[in-house]
XYZ file of C-alpha atoms in Angstrom:
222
model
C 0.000 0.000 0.000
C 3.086 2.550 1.220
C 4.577 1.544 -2.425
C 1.366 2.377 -4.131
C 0.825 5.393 -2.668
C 4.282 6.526 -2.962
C 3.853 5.784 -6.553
C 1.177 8.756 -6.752
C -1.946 6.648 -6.579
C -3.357 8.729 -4.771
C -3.984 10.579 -7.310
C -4.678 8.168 -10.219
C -6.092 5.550 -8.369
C -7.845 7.047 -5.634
C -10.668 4.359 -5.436
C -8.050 1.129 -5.760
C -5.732 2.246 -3.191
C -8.588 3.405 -1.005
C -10.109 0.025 -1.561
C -6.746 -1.219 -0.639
C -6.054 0.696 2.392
C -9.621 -0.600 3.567
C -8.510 -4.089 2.995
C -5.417 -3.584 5.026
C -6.902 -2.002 8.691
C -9.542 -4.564 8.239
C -6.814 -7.217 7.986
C -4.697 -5.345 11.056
C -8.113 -5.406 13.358
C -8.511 -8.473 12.810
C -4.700 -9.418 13.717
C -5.256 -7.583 16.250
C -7.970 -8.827 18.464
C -6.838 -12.422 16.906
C -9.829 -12.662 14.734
C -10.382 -15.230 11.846
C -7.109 -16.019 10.602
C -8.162 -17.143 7.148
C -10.167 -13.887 6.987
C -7.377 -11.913 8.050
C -4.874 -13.890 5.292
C -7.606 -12.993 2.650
C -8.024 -9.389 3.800
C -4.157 -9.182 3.759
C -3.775 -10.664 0.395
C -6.762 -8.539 -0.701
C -5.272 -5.515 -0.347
C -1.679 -6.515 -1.646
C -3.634 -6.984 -5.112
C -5.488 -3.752 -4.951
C -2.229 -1.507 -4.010
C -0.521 -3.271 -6.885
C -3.514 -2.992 -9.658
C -3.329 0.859 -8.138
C 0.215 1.177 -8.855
C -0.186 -0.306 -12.159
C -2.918 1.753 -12.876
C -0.949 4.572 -11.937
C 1.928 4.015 -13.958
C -0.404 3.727 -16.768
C -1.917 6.792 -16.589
C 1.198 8.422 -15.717
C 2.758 6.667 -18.810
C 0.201 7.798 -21.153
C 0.020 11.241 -19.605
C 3.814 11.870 -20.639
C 2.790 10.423 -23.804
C 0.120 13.130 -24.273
C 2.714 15.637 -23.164
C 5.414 14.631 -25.984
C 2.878 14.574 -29.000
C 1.562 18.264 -27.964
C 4.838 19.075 -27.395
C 5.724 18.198 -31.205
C 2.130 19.462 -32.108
C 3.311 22.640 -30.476
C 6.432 22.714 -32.385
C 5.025 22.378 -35.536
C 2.488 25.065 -35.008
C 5.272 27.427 -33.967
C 7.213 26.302 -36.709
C 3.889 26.829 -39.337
C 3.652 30.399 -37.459
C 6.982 31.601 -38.169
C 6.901 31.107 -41.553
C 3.780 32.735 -41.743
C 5.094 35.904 -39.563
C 7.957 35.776 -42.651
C 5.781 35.390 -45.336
C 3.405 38.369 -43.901
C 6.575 40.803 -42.700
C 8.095 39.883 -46.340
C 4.383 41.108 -47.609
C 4.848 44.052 -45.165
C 7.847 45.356 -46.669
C 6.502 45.331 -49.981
C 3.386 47.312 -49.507
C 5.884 49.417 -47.294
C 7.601 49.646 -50.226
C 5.145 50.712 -52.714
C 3.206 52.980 -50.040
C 6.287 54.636 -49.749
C 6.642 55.891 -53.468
C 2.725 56.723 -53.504
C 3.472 58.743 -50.392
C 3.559 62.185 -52.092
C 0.707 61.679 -54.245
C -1.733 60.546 -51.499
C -0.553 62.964 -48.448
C -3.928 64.898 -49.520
C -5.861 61.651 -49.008
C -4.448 60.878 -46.221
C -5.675 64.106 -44.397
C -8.926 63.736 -45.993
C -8.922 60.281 -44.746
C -7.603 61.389 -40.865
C -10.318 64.227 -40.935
C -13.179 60.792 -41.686
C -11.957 58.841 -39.614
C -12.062 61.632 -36.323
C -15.780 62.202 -37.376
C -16.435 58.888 -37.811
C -15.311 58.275 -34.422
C -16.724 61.058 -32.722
C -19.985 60.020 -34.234
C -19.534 56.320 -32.882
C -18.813 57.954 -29.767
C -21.945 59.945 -29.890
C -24.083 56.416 -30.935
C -22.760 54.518 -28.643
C -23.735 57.312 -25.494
C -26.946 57.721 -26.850
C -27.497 53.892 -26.752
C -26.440 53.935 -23.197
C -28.428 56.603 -22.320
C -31.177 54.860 -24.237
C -30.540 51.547 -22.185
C -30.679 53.317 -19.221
C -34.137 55.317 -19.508
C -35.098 51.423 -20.576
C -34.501 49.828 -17.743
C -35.074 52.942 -15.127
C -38.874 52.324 -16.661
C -38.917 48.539 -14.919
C -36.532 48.707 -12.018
C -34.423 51.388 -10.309
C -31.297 51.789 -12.799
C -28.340 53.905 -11.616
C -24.665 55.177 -13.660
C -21.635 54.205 -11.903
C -18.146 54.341 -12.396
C -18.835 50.201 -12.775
C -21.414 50.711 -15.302
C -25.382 50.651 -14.903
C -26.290 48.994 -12.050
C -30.012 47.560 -11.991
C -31.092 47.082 -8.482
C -33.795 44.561 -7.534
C -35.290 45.133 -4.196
C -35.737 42.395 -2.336
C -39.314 42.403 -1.745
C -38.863 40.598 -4.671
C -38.493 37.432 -2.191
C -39.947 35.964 0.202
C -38.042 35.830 3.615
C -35.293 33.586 3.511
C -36.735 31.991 0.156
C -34.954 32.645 -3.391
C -37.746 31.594 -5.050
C -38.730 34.590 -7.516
C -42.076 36.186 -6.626
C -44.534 36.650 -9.671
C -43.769 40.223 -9.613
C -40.243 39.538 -10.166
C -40.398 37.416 -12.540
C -42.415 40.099 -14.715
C -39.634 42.407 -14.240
C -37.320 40.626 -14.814
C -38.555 39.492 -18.574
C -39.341 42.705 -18.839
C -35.610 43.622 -18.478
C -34.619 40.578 -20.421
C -36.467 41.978 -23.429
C -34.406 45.402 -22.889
C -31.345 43.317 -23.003
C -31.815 41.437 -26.272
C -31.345 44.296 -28.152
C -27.653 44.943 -26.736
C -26.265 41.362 -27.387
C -22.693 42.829 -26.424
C -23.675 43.585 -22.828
C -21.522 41.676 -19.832
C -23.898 41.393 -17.086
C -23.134 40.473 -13.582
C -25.641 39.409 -11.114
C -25.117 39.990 -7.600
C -27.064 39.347 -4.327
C -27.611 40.337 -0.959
C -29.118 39.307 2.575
C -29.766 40.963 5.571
C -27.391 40.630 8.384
C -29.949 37.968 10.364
C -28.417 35.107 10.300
C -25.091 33.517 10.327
C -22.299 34.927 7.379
C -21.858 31.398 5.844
C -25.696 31.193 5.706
C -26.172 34.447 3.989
C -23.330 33.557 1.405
C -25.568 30.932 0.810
C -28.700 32.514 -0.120
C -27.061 35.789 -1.669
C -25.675 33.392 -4.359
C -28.866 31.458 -4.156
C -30.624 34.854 -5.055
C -28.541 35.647 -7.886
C -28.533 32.272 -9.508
C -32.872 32.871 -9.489
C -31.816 36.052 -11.104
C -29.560 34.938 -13.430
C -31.893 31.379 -14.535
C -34.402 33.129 -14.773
């Protein structure tokens, strides 16, 4: 057993050498309060055979791990390898365009201003879109639940009359928010949302962990 578990199967035969170990204090008990001796010989022998399939098992696994290891290693190589060239072929592409950008440069420094000047408006117009749609978002959800502008984005807060006392069951009303707000949301596929909840203080802290993440899983499956 000390062999197999020095071998690491602990690890990679948990369940063998556990059945194993169980073999051998059942076979030391009963050595010890000079039980059945045949019982305590087939015990014994039991767990001899179960520390050695748990070595072998382990040696297996630990075998075809390094195996694993060695063909994404090569794998690895030759993707490296197949990226390097690429990188060469591109820079080698780089410096051609470089090239030939470089003798246009005189003749297109007039498009290139006109093209500078675009690209600030188009920006500041994105800019512009993309406040207005946050704005826009915000009004939207301020019209189903209280919706506030932080430095960590809008934050949506559910009260939590929404629940019952110590339940994170949803309450109808809830649940009509919150599709309500879900319908707000699929027109801004790109959001990240994060859903957090809260308990009162009654109650121990490992209790209220608990149910706070019970609360916003209800949120979140919902």
């Amino acid at each position: 057993v000390q062999i197999a578990d020095a071998a690491g199967a602990g690890k990679y035969a948990a369940d063998t050498l556990a059945s194993a170990k169980t073999d051998l204090q059942n076979a030391r008990d009963l050595d010890s309060h000079k039980g059945d001796r045949k019982q305590t010989i087939t015990y014994a022998r039991e767990a001899v055979q179960s520390a050695e399939d748990a070595r072998i098992i382990t040696i297996r696994k630990i075998r075809a791990e390094d195996e694993a290891a060695t063909k994404q290693a090569r794998v690895d190589a030759e993707q490296a390898a197949e990226q390097a060239r690429a990188i060469a072929q591109q820079q080698a592409l780089d410096r051609q365009r470089a090239e030939a950008a470089a003798a246009e440069a005189n003749a297109r420094a007039q498009q290139a201003r006109q093209a500078q000047q675009q690209a600030e408006q188009s920006a500041q117009a994105a800019a512009q879109q993309a406040q207005q749609a946050r704005e826009r978002l915000r009004d939207q959800l301020n019209q189903v639940l209280q919706t506030t502008e932080t430095a960590r984005g809008l934050i949506v807060n559910m009260s939590d009359v929404l629940f019952d006392f110590n339940k994170y069951t949803l309450k109808p009303e809830a649940r009509e928010k919150l599709a309500k707000v879900s319908g707000i949301l699929l027109a801004y596929p790109n959001l990240k949302l994060q859903v957090e909840g809260y308990t009162d203080n009654i109650g121990s802290e490992d209790y209220n962990q608990k149910l706070s993440e019970q609360l916003a899983d209800s949120v979140r499956d919902y």
